[in-house]
mmCIF file of C-alpha atoms in Angstrom:
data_model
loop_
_atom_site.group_PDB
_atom_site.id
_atom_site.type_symbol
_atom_site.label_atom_id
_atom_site.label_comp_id
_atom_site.label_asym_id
_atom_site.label_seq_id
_atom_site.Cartn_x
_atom_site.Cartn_y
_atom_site.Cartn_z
ATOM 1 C CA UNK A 1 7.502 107.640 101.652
ATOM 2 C CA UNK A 2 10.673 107.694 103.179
ATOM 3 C CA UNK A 3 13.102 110.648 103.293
ATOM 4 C CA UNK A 4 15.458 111.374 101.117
ATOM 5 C CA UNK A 5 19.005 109.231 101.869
ATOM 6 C CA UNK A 6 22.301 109.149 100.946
ATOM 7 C CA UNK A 7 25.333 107.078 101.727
ATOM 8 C CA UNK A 8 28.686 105.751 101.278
ATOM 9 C CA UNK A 9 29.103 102.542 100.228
ATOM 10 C CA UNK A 10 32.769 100.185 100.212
ATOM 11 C CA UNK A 11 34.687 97.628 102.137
ATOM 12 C CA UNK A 12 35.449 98.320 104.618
ATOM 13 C CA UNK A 13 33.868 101.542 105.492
ATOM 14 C CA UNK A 14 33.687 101.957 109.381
ATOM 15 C CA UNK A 15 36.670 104.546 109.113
ATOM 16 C CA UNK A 16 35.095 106.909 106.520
ATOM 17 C CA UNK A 17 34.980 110.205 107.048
ATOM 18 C CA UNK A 18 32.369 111.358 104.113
ATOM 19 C CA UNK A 19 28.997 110.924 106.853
ATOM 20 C CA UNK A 20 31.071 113.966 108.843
ATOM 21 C CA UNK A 21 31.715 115.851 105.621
ATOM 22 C CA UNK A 22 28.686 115.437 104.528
ATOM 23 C CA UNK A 23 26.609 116.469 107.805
ATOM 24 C CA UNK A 24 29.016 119.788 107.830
ATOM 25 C CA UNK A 25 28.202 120.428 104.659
ATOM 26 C CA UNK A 26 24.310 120.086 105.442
ATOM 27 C CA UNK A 27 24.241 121.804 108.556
ATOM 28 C CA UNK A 28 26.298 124.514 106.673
ATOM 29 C CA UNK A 29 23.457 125.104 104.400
ATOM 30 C CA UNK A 30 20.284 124.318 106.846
ATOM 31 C CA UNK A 31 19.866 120.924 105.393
ATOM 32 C CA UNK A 32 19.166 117.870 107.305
ATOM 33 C CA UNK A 33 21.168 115.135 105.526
ATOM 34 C CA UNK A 34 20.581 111.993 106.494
ATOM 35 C CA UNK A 35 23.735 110.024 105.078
ATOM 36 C CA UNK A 36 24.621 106.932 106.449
ATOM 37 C CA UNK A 37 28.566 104.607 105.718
ATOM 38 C CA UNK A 38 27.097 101.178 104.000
ATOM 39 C CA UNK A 39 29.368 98.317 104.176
ATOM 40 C CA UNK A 40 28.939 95.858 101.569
ATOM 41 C CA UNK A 41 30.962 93.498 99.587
ATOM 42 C CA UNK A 42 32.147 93.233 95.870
ATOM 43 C CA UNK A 43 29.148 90.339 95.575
ATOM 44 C CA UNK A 44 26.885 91.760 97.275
ATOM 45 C CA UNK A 45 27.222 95.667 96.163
ATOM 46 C CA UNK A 46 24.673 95.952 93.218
ATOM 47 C CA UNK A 47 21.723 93.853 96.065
ATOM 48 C CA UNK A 48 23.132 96.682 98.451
ATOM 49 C CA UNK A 49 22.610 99.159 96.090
ATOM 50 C CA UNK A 50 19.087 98.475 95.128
ATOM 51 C CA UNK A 51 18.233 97.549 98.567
ATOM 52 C CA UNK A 52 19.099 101.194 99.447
ATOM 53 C CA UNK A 53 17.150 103.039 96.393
ATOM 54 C CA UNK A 54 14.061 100.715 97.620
ATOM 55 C CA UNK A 55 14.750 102.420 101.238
ATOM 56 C CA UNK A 56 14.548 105.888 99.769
ATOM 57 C CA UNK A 57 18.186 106.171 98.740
ATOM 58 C CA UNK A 58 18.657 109.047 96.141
ATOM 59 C CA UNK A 59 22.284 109.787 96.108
ATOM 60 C CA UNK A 60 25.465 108.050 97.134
ATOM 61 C CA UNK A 61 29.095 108.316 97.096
ATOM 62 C CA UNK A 62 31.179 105.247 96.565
ATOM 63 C CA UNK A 63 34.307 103.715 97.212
ATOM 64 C CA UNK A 64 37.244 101.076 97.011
ATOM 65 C CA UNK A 65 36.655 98.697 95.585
ATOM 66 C CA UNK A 66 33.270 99.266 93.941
ATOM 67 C CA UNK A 67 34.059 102.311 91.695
ATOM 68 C CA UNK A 68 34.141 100.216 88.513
ATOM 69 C CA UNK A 69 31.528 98.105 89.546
ATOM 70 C CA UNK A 70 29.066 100.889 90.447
ATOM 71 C CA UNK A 71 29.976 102.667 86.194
ATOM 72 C CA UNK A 72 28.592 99.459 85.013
ATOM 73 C CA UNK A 73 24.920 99.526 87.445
ATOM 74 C CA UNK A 74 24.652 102.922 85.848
ATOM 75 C CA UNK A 75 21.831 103.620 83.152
ATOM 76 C CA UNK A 76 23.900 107.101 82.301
ATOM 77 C CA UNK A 77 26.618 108.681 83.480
ATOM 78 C CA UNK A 78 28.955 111.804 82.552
ATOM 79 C CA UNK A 79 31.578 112.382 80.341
ATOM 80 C CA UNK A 80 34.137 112.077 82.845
ATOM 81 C CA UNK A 81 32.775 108.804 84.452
ATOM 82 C CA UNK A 82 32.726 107.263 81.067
ATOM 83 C CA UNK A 83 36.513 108.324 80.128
ATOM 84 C CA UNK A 84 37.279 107.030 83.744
ATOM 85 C CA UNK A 85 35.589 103.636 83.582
ATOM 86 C CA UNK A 86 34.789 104.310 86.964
ATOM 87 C CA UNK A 87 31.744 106.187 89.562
ATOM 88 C CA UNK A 88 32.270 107.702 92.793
ATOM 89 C CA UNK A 89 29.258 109.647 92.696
ATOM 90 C CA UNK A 90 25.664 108.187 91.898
ATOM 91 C CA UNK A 91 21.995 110.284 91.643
ATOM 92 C CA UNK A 92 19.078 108.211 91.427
ATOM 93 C CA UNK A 93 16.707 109.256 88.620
ATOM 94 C CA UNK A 94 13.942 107.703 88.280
ATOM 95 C CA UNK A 95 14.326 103.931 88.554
ATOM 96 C CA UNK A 96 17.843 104.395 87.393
ATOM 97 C CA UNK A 97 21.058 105.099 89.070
ATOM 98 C CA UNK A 98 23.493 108.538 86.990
ATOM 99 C CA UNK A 99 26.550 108.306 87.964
ATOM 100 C CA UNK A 100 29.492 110.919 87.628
ATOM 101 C CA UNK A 101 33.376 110.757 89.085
ATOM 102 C CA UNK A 102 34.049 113.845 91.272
ATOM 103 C CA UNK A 103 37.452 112.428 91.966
ATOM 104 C CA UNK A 104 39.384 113.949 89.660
ATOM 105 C CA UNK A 105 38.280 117.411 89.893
ATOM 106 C CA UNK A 106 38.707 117.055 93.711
ATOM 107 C CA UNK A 107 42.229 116.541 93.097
ATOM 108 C CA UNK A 108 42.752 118.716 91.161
ATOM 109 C CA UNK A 109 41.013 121.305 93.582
ATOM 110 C CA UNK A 110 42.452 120.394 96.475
ATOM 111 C CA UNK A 111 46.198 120.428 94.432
ATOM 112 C CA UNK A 112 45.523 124.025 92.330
ATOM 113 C CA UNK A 113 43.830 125.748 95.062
ATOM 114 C CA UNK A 114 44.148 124.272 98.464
ATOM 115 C CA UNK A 115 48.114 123.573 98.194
ATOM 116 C CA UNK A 116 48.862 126.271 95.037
ATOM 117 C CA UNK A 117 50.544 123.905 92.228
ATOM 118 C CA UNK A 118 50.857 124.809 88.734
ATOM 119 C CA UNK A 119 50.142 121.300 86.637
ATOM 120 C CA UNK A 120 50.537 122.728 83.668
ATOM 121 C CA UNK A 121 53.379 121.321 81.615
ATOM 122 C CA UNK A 122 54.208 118.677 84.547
ATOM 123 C CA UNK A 123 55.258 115.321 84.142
ATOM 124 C CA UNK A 124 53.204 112.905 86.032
ATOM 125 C CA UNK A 125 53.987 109.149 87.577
ATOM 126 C CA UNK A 126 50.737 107.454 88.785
ATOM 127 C CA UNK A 127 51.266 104.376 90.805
ATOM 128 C CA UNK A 128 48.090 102.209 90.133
ATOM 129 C CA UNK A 129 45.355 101.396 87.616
ATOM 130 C CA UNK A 130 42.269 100.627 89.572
ATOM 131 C CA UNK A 131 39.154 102.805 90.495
ATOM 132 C CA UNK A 132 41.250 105.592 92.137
ATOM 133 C CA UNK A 133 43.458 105.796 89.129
ATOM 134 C CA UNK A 134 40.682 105.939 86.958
ATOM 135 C CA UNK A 135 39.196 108.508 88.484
ATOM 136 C CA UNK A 136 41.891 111.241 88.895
ATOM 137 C CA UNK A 137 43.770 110.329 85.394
ATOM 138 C CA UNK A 138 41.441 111.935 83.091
ATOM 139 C CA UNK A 139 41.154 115.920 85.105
ATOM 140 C CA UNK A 140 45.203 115.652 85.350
ATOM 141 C CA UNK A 141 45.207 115.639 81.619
ATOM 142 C CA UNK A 142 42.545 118.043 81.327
ATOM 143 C CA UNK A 143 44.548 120.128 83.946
ATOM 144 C CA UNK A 144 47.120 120.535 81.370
ATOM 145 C CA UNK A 145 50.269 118.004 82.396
ATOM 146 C CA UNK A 146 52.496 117.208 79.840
ATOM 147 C CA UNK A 147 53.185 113.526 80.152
ATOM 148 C CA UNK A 148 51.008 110.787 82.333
ATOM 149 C CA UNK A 149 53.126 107.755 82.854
ATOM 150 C CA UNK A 150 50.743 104.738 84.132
ATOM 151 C CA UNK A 151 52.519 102.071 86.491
ATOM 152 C CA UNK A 152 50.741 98.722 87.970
ATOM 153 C CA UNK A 153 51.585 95.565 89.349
ATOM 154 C CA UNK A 154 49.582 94.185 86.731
ATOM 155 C CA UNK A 155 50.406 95.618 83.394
ATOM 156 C CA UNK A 156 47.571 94.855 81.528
ATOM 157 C CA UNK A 157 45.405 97.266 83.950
ATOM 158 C CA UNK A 158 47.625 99.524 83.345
ATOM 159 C CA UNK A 159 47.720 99.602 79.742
ATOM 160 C CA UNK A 160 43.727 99.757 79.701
ATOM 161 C CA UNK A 161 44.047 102.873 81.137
ATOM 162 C CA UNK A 162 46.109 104.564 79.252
ATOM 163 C CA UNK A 163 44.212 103.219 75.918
ATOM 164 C CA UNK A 164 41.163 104.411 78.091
ATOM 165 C CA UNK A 165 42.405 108.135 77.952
ATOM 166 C CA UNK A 166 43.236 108.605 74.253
ATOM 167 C CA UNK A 167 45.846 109.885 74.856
ATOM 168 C CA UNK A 168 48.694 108.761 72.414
ATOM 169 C CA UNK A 169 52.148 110.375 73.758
ATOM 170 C CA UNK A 170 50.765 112.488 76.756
ATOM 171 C CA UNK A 171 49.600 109.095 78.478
ATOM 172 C CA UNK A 172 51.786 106.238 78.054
ATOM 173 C CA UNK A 173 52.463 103.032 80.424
ATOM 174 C CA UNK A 174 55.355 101.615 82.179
ATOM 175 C CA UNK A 175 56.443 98.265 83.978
ATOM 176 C CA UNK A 176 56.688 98.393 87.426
ATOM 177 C CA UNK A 177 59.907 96.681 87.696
ATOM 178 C CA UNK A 178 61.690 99.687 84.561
ATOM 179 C CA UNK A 179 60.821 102.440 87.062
ATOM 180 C CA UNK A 180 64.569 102.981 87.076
ATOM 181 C CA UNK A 181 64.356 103.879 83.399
ATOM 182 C CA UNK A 182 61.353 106.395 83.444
ATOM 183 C CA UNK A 183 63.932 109.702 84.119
ATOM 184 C CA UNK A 184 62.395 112.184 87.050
ATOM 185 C CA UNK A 185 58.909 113.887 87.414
ATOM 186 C CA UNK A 186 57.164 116.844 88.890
ATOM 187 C CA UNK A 187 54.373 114.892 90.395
ATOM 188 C CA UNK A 188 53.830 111.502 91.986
ATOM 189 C CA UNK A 189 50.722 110.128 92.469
ATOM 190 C CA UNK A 190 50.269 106.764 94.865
ATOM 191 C CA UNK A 191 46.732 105.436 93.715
ATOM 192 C CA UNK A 192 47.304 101.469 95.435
ATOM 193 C CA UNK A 193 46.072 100.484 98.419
ATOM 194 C CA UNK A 194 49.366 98.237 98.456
ATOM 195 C CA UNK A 195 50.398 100.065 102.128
ATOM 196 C CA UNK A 196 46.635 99.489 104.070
ATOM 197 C CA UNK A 197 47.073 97.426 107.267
ATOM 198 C CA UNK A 198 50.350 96.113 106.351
ATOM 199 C CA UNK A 199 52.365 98.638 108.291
ATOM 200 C CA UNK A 200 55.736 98.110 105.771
ATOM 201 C CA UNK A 201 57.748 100.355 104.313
ATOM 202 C CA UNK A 202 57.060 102.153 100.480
ATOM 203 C CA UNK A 203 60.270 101.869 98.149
ATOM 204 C CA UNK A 204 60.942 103.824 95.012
ATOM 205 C CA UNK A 205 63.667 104.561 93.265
ATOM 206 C CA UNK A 206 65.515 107.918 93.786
ATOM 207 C CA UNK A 207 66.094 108.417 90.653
ATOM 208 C CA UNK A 208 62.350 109.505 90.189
ATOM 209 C CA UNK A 209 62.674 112.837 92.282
ATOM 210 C CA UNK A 210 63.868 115.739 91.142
ATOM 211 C CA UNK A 211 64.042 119.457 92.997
ATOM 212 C CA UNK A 212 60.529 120.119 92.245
ATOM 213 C CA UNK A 213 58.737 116.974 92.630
ATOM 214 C CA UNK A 214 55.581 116.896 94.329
ATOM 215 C CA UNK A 215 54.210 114.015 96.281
ATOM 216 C CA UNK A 216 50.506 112.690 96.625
ATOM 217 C CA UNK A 217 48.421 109.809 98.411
ATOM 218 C CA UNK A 218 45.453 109.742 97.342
ATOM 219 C CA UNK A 219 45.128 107.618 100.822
ATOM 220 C CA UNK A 220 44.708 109.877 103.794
ATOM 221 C CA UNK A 221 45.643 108.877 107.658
ATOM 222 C CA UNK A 222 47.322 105.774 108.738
ATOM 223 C CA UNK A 223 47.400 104.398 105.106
ATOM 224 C CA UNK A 224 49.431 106.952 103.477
ATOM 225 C CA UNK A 225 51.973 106.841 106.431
ATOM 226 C CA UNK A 226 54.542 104.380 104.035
ATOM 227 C CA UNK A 227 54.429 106.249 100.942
ATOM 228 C CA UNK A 228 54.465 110.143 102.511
ATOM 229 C CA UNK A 229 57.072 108.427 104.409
ATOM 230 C CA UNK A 230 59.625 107.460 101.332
ATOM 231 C CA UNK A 231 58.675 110.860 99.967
ATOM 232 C CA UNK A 232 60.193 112.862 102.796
ATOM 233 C CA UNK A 233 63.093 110.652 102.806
ATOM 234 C CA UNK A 234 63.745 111.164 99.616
ATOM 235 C CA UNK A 235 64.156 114.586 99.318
ATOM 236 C CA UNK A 236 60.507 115.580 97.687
ATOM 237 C CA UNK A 237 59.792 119.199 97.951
ATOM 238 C CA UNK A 238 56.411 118.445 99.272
ATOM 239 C CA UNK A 239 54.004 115.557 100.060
ATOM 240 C CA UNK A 240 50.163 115.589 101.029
ATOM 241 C CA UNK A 241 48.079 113.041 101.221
ATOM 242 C CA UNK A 242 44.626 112.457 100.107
ATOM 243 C CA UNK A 243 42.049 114.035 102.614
ATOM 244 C CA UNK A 244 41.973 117.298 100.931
ATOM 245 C CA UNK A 245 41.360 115.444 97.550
ATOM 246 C CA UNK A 246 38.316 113.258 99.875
ATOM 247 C CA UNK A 247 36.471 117.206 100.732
ATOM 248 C CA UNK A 248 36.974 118.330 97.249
ATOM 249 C CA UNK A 249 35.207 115.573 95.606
ATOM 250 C CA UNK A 250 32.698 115.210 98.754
ATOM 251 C CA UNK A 251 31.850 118.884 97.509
ATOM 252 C CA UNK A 252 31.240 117.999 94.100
ATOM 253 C CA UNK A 253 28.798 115.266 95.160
ATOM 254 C CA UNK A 254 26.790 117.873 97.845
ATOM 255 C CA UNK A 255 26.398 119.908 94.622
ATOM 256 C CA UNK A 256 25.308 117.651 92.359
ATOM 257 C CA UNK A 257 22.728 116.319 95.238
ATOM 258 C CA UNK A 258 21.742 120.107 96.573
ATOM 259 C CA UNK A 259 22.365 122.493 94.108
ATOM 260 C CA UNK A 260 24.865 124.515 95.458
ATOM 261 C CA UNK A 261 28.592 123.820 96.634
ATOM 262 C CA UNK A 262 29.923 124.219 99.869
ATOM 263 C CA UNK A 263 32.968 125.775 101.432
ATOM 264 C CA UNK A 264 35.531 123.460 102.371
ATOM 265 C CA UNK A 265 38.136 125.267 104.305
ATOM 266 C CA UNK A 266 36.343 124.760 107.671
ATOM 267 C CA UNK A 267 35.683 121.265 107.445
ATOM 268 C CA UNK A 268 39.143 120.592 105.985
ATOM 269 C CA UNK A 269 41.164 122.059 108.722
ATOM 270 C CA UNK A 270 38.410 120.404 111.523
ATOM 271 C CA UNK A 271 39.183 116.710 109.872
ATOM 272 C CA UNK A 272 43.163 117.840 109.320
ATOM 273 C CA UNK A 273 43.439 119.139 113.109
ATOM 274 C CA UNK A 274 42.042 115.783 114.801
ATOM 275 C CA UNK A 275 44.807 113.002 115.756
ATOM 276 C CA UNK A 276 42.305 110.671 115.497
ATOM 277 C CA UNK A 277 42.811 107.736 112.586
ATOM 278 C CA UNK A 278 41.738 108.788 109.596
ATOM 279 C CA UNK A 279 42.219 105.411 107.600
ATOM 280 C CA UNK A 280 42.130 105.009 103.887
ATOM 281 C CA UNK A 281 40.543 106.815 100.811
ATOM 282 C CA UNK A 282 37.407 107.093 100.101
#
């Protein structure tokens, strides 16, 4: 019988940072982890997947662009998964794979505690409808923003979404090209992967910001470079990207996997104090 294994799996995943998290959370708590970055594509995922379970895979995280695909492999999954449409956190049980979607609550986490926000009564702009989007949507309501407003470069994602959340009046969506029209917001939330490997610019309009407005990748590294870019340029009173969101929700998984949740500060400020390239979301 092999021993117990977790991974990551997404494409690509060579940068990924959640085998380090994960080993500092392990060796944190005296716990071997043996967790491993699995690259696999959108067609070959779910044979990826079960290949892994058959290897003695019990738990893995997951990541672009699999996080809707991975909600549907699932036999169960949580509340929060199922209002997100999407899993970034899977537990094997039995012959069956439970997933859950730590992503929002890391966000929230990492936003709240790490970086002391107050959400509540915040209007929110989230750039994006895919797996990321998903996953962080639902915990901002629950965090207690006013208004979610839902922007894609397809519309029709968008607008699944927003019907997703149930949400009539506190989640609505918008056309990319009538940004112009949507009036300012507290938060902004960049949930594409438009900016990775393309090395352009990020353009918004002004008229978005306001004096309090906060800022927020969900990318971390090289990839949120264009959009954290616009945002200081623009006058936003701050701007993070996403690595502090990637611990949070890394946390959440180790729990669900372990029983018990780590401490994050030293691994945050260990990834946040290395030059290297920290590429992408997970």
């Amino acid at each position: 019988m092999s021993a117990p294994r977790y991974a990551v799996f997404g494409q690509p995943i060579a940068h990924s940072q959640s085998p380090r998290i994960q080993s500092a959370f392990g060796k944190a708590h005296g716990i071997a982890v043996d967790y491993r970055a699995i690259e696999a594509s959108p067609e070959g995922f779910p044979a990826a997947l079960e290949a892994f379970a058959a290897d003695g895979g019990v738990g893995a995280n997951v990541t672009l662009p699999h996080k809707e695909a991975a909600f549907a492999l699932c036999t169960t999954t949580t509340s929060r998964a199922q209002r997100a449409g999407a899993v970034n956190t899977l537990l094997r049980k039995g012959e069956r794979w439970h997933g859950d979607n730590t992503d929002g609550i890391g966000l929230v986490r990492d936003l709240t505690g790490r970086h002391g926000l107050d959400l509540r009564g915040r209007r929110v702009l989230l750039l994006g409808a895919g797996g990321a989007a998903r996953g962080v949507a639902p915990a901002l309501l629950d965090a207690g923003i006013l208004e979610l407003v839902v922007v894609n470069r397809s519309p029709e994602r968008a607008d699944a979404l927003v019907d997703a959340m149930s949400e009539p009046g506190r989640a609505i969506s918008a056309y990319w090209e009538a940004l112009r029209e949507q009036g300012d917001f507290e938060l902004i939330i960049n949930a594409t992967s438009a900016a990775r490997g393309e090395g352009t610019g990020f353009n918004l309009p002004l008229s978005l910001i306001n004096s309090m407005t906060t800022a927020v990748d969900l990318n971390y590294g090289e990839a949120a470079i264009p959009f954290l870019a616009w945002a200081r340029a623009a006058g936003c009173r701050n701007s993070f990207d996403g690595l502090g969101m990637l611990v949070e929700q890394a946390a959440e998984s180790f729990q669900q996997w372990h029983g018990m949740r780590p401490e994050t500060d030293a691994i945050y400020a260990e990834l946040r104090g290395r030059d290297a390239l920290l590429v992408t979301a997970d």
